[in-house]
Amino acid sequence: MASAMLPVPVSVKLPRRILQIYNGRFWQTLLVIFLVLVLLGPVVNLLIWSVAESWFFPHALPSQWGLKYWFQVFSPYSDVSGSLFTSLGVALLSVLVCLVVSVPAGYALAQRTMPLRLVFMLLFLIPQAFPNLTVYMNVARLFYQWGLNGTVLGVVLVHSVHGLMYSVWISVAAFSATDPLQARAARNLGAGPVYTFFTIILPQAAPGIIAASIFVFLESMDEFTGTFFVGAPDISTLPIMLYTASMSGNYQVSSITALILLLPSVLFMLVIHKFMRPEILSRLGK
């Protein structure tokens, strides 16, 4: 009985402690490796396919490497180059349309005294509340009657309706995060409402509006379903080109196209991280 109460020697405790630390680090390392494979595995696969000139089963790696398909993609006569410029043009026009709507709407909805404020904010969520396939099939039918199918205007309208949710809600948060005392002080000193808005309120909300514009731009660049039903085959964007290349088995071109679409997403997300201040994020949905 007395031997059971004796303390464990230090020489026994140390190996147990070292074993616990080793096991903890082992599982942490295993988790990190798993996350890296999940996040970077698809990108690595795209990079390999983009420089693979010949790769057939059962080879684990390409049998022939080169930049042949990169030169084809960026050739002046390539369809990918035209699709890239179309995607950029449609995305910029969608941002412009969304800003024209979301800046005044965001400023108005940021005023908590506005009647039916919550109802109007929820209206901009309706396009996200239904399956995109069903919505765009009906939109394509209406646009066909109005002569907007196969036009840049029709594609821009579809992208803008889809992006209004981001632009309006982020704009509301941006205007809600502005300091009302500065605007009130400007009005007390004799400044008019228009002057106060453009010189006091809008500069404070500018970071949030820039972030909203980036979200709309990225959403438009990646939009496939709406473009397919409303614009194809007359309007070809990068997602349409990616779909066409992958369905025809041209994995090199589809991989390069996917990397081109991925690049602005990564760059702009770094910009969004800079502009989306904590006070703006805390106002989302309020």
Coordinates of C-alpha atoms in Angstrom, one line a residue, residues 43-279:
V43 CA -3.7 24.7 -58.1
V44 CA -0.7 22.5 -58.5
N45 CA -2.6 20.2 -60.8
L46 CA -3.6 23.2 -62.9
L47 CA 0.0 24.3 -63.1
I48 CA 1.2 20.9 -64.2
W49 CA -1.5 20.7 -66.9
S50 CA -0.7 24.2 -68.1
V51 CA 2.9 23.1 -69.1
A52 CA 2.1 19.5 -70.1
E53 CA 2.4 19.1 -73.8
S54 CA 1.9 15.3 -73.6
W55 CA 0.4 13.5 -70.6
F56 CA -1.4 10.1 -70.9
F57 CA -2.4 7.4 -68.5
P58 CA -0.8 5.6 -66.6
H59 CA 2.1 8.1 -66.4
A60 CA 2.1 10.0 -63.0
L61 CA 3.7 13.1 -64.7
P62 CA 3.7 14.5 -68.2
S63 CA 6.0 12.9 -70.7
Q64 CA 6.6 16.1 -72.5
W65 CA 6.8 19.6 -70.9
G66 CA 6.7 23.0 -72.6
L67 CA 4.9 26.4 -73.0
K68 CA 3.3 25.6 -76.3
Y69 CA -0.3 26.1 -75.0
W70 CA 0.6 29.3 -73.2
F71 CA 1.8 30.8 -76.5
Q72 CA -1.4 29.6 -78.1
V73 CA -3.6 31.2 -75.5
F74 CA -1.9 34.5 -75.7
S75 CA -1.7 34.5 -79.4
P76 CA -3.4 37.5 -81.1
Y77 CA -5.6 35.1 -83.0
S78 CA -6.6 33.0 -79.9
D79 CA -10.2 32.8 -78.8
V80 CA -9.0 33.0 -75.2
S81 CA -7.7 36.5 -75.7
G82 CA -11.0 37.7 -77.1
S83 CA -12.9 36.0 -74.2
L84 CA -10.6 37.7 -71.7
F85 CA -11.3 41.2 -73.1
T86 CA -15.0 40.4 -73.2
S87 CA -14.9 39.2 -69.6
L88 CA -13.0 42.4 -68.5
G89 CA -15.4 44.7 -70.3
V90 CA -18.5 42.9 -69.0
A91 CA -17.1 43.0 -65.4
L92 CA -16.3 46.7 -65.6
L93 CA -19.7 47.6 -66.9
S94 CA -21.4 45.4 -64.3
V95 CA -19.4 47.3 -61.6
L96 CA -20.5 50.6 -63.0
V97 CA -24.2 49.6 -63.1
C98 CA -24.0 48.3 -59.5
L99 CA -22.3 51.4 -58.2
V100 CA -24.9 53.6 -59.9
V101 CA -27.6 51.7 -57.9
S102 CA -25.8 50.7 -54.7
V103 CA -24.2 54.1 -53.7
P104 CA -27.5 56.0 -53.4
A105 CA -29.4 52.9 -52.2
G106 CA -26.7 52.2 -49.6
Y107 CA -26.7 55.8 -48.3
A108 CA -30.5 55.8 -48.1
L109 CA -30.7 52.3 -46.4
A110 CA -28.0 53.3 -43.9
Q111 CA -30.5 55.7 -42.4
R112 CA -32.3 53.7 -39.8
T113 CA -35.3 56.0 -39.9
M114 CA -36.1 54.9 -43.5
P115 CA -39.5 53.1 -43.6
L116 CA -39.5 49.5 -44.7
R117 CA -35.7 49.5 -44.6
L118 CA -35.3 45.8 -43.8
V119 CA -37.8 44.9 -46.6
F120 CA -35.8 46.8 -49.2
M121 CA -32.5 45.2 -48.0
L122 CA -34.1 41.7 -48.2
L123 CA -35.2 42.4 -51.8
F124 CA -31.6 42.5 -52.9
L125 CA -31.2 39.0 -51.5
I126 CA -34.0 37.5 -53.6
P127 CA -31.7 36.6 -56.6
Q128 CA -29.7 34.4 -54.2
A129 CA -32.7 32.8 -52.6
F130 CA -33.6 30.6 -55.7
P131 CA -31.6 28.2 -57.7
N132 CA -29.6 30.0 -60.4
L133 CA -30.5 27.5 -63.1
T134 CA -34.2 28.2 -62.7
V135 CA -33.8 31.9 -62.5
Y136 CA -31.6 32.2 -65.6
M137 CA -33.7 30.0 -67.7
N138 CA -36.7 32.3 -67.2
V139 CA -34.5 35.4 -67.6
A140 CA -33.3 34.0 -70.9
R141 CA -36.9 33.5 -72.1
L142 CA -37.7 37.1 -71.2
F143 CA -34.6 38.5 -72.7
Y144 CA -35.3 36.6 -75.9
Q145 CA -38.6 38.4 -76.2
W146 CA -36.9 41.8 -75.6
G147 CA -34.1 41.2 -78.0
L148 CA -31.4 41.1 -75.3
N149 CA -30.3 37.5 -75.8
G150 CA -26.8 37.3 -77.2
T151 CA -25.9 40.9 -76.4
V152 CA -23.4 42.5 -74.1
L153 CA -26.2 44.5 -72.5
G154 CA -28.1 41.4 -71.6
V155 CA -25.1 39.8 -70.0
V156 CA -24.2 42.9 -68.1
L157 CA -27.8 43.2 -66.7
V158 CA -27.7 39.6 -65.5
H159 CA -24.3 40.0 -63.9
S160 CA -25.4 43.3 -62.3
V161 CA -28.5 41.8 -60.7
H162 CA -26.4 39.0 -59.3
G163 CA -23.8 41.5 -58.0
L164 CA -26.2 44.0 -56.4
M165 CA -26.5 41.8 -53.3
Y166 CA -22.8 42.4 -52.6
S167 CA -22.6 46.0 -53.6
V168 CA -25.8 47.2 -51.8
W169 CA -25.2 45.3 -48.5
I170 CA -21.5 46.3 -48.3
S171 CA -22.4 49.9 -49.3
V172 CA -25.0 50.0 -46.5
A173 CA -22.3 48.8 -44.0
A174 CA -19.8 51.4 -45.4
F175 CA -22.2 54.3 -45.0
S176 CA -23.3 53.1 -41.6
A177 CA -19.7 53.1 -40.4
T178 CA -19.3 56.8 -41.3
D179 CA -19.1 59.4 -38.5
P180 CA -22.5 61.3 -38.4
L181 CA -21.0 64.1 -36.2
Q182 CA -18.7 65.3 -39.1
A183 CA -21.6 65.5 -41.5
R184 CA -23.7 67.4 -38.9
A185 CA -20.8 69.8 -38.2
A186 CA -20.5 70.5 -41.9
R187 CA -24.2 71.2 -42.2
N188 CA -24.1 73.5 -39.1
L189 CA -21.3 75.5 -40.8
G190 CA -23.5 76.1 -43.9
A191 CA -22.5 73.3 -46.2
G192 CA -25.3 72.0 -48.4
P193 CA -26.4 68.3 -48.4
V194 CA -24.8 67.5 -51.8
Y195 CA -21.5 69.1 -50.8
T196 CA -21.6 67.3 -47.5
F197 CA -22.2 64.0 -49.1
F198 CA -19.4 64.3 -51.7
T199 CA -16.8 65.8 -49.4
I200 CA -17.5 64.3 -45.9
I201 CA -19.6 61.2 -46.2
L202 CA -18.5 59.6 -49.5
P203 CA -14.7 59.7 -48.7
Q204 CA -15.4 57.9 -45.4
A205 CA -17.4 55.2 -47.2
A206 CA -15.0 54.9 -50.1
P207 CA -13.0 51.9 -48.7
G208 CA -16.2 49.9 -48.4
I209 CA -17.4 51.0 -51.8
I210 CA -14.1 49.9 -53.3
A211 CA -14.4 46.5 -51.6
A212 CA -18.0 46.2 -53.0
S213 CA -16.8 47.0 -56.5
I214 CA -14.1 44.3 -56.2
F215 CA -16.6 41.7 -55.1
V216 CA -18.9 42.6 -58.0
F217 CA -15.9 42.5 -60.4
L218 CA -14.8 39.0 -59.2
E219 CA -18.4 37.7 -59.3
S220 CA -18.9 38.9 -62.8
M221 CA -15.5 37.4 -64.0
D222 CA -16.5 34.0 -62.6
E223 CA -20.2 34.0 -63.6
F224 CA -21.0 31.1 -65.9
T225 CA -24.6 30.1 -65.7
G226 CA -26.1 33.5 -66.5
T227 CA -23.7 34.1 -69.3
F228 CA -24.4 30.7 -70.8
F229 CA -28.1 31.1 -70.9
V230 CA -28.2 34.8 -71.9
G231 CA -25.0 35.4 -73.9
A232 CA -23.9 32.1 -75.5
P233 CA -22.9 31.5 -78.2
D234 CA -22.6 35.1 -79.3
I235 CA -20.9 36.4 -76.1
S236 CA -17.9 34.2 -75.0
T237 CA -16.4 35.0 -71.7
L238 CA -13.5 33.2 -69.9
P239 CA -15.8 30.8 -67.9
I240 CA -17.6 29.9 -71.2
M241 CA -14.2 29.3 -72.8
L242 CA -13.1 27.2 -69.8
Y243 CA -16.2 25.1 -70.1
T244 CA -15.9 24.6 -73.9
A245 CA -12.2 23.7 -73.6
S246 CA -12.7 21.2 -70.8
M247 CA -15.7 19.5 -72.5
S248 CA -13.6 19.1 -75.7
G249 CA -10.8 17.5 -73.7
N250 CA -8.3 20.3 -74.1
Y251 CA -7.2 20.3 -70.5
Q252 CA -4.1 22.5 -71.2
V253 CA -6.2 25.4 -72.4
S254 CA -8.8 25.0 -69.7
S255 CA -6.1 24.9 -67.0
I256 CA -4.5 28.1 -68.3
T257 CA -7.9 29.7 -68.5
A258 CA -8.6 28.7 -64.9
L259 CA -5.3 30.1 -63.7
I260 CA -6.1 33.4 -65.5
L261 CA -9.4 33.5 -63.6
L262 CA -7.7 32.7 -60.4
L263 CA -5.0 35.5 -60.5
P264 CA -7.4 38.5 -60.1
S265 CA -9.2 36.7 -57.3
V266 CA -6.0 36.3 -55.3
L267 CA -4.8 39.8 -56.0
F268 CA -8.1 41.5 -55.2
M269 CA -8.7 39.5 -52.1
L270 CA -5.5 41.0 -50.7
V271 CA -6.8 44.5 -51.6
I272 CA -10.2 43.7 -49.9
H273 CA -8.4 42.7 -46.8
K274 CA -6.9 46.2 -46.7
F275 CA -10.1 48.1 -47.4
M276 CA -12.6 46.1 -45.4
R277 CA -12.1 47.7 -42.0
P278 CA -13.4 46.0 -38.8
E279 CA -16.0 48.7 -38.3

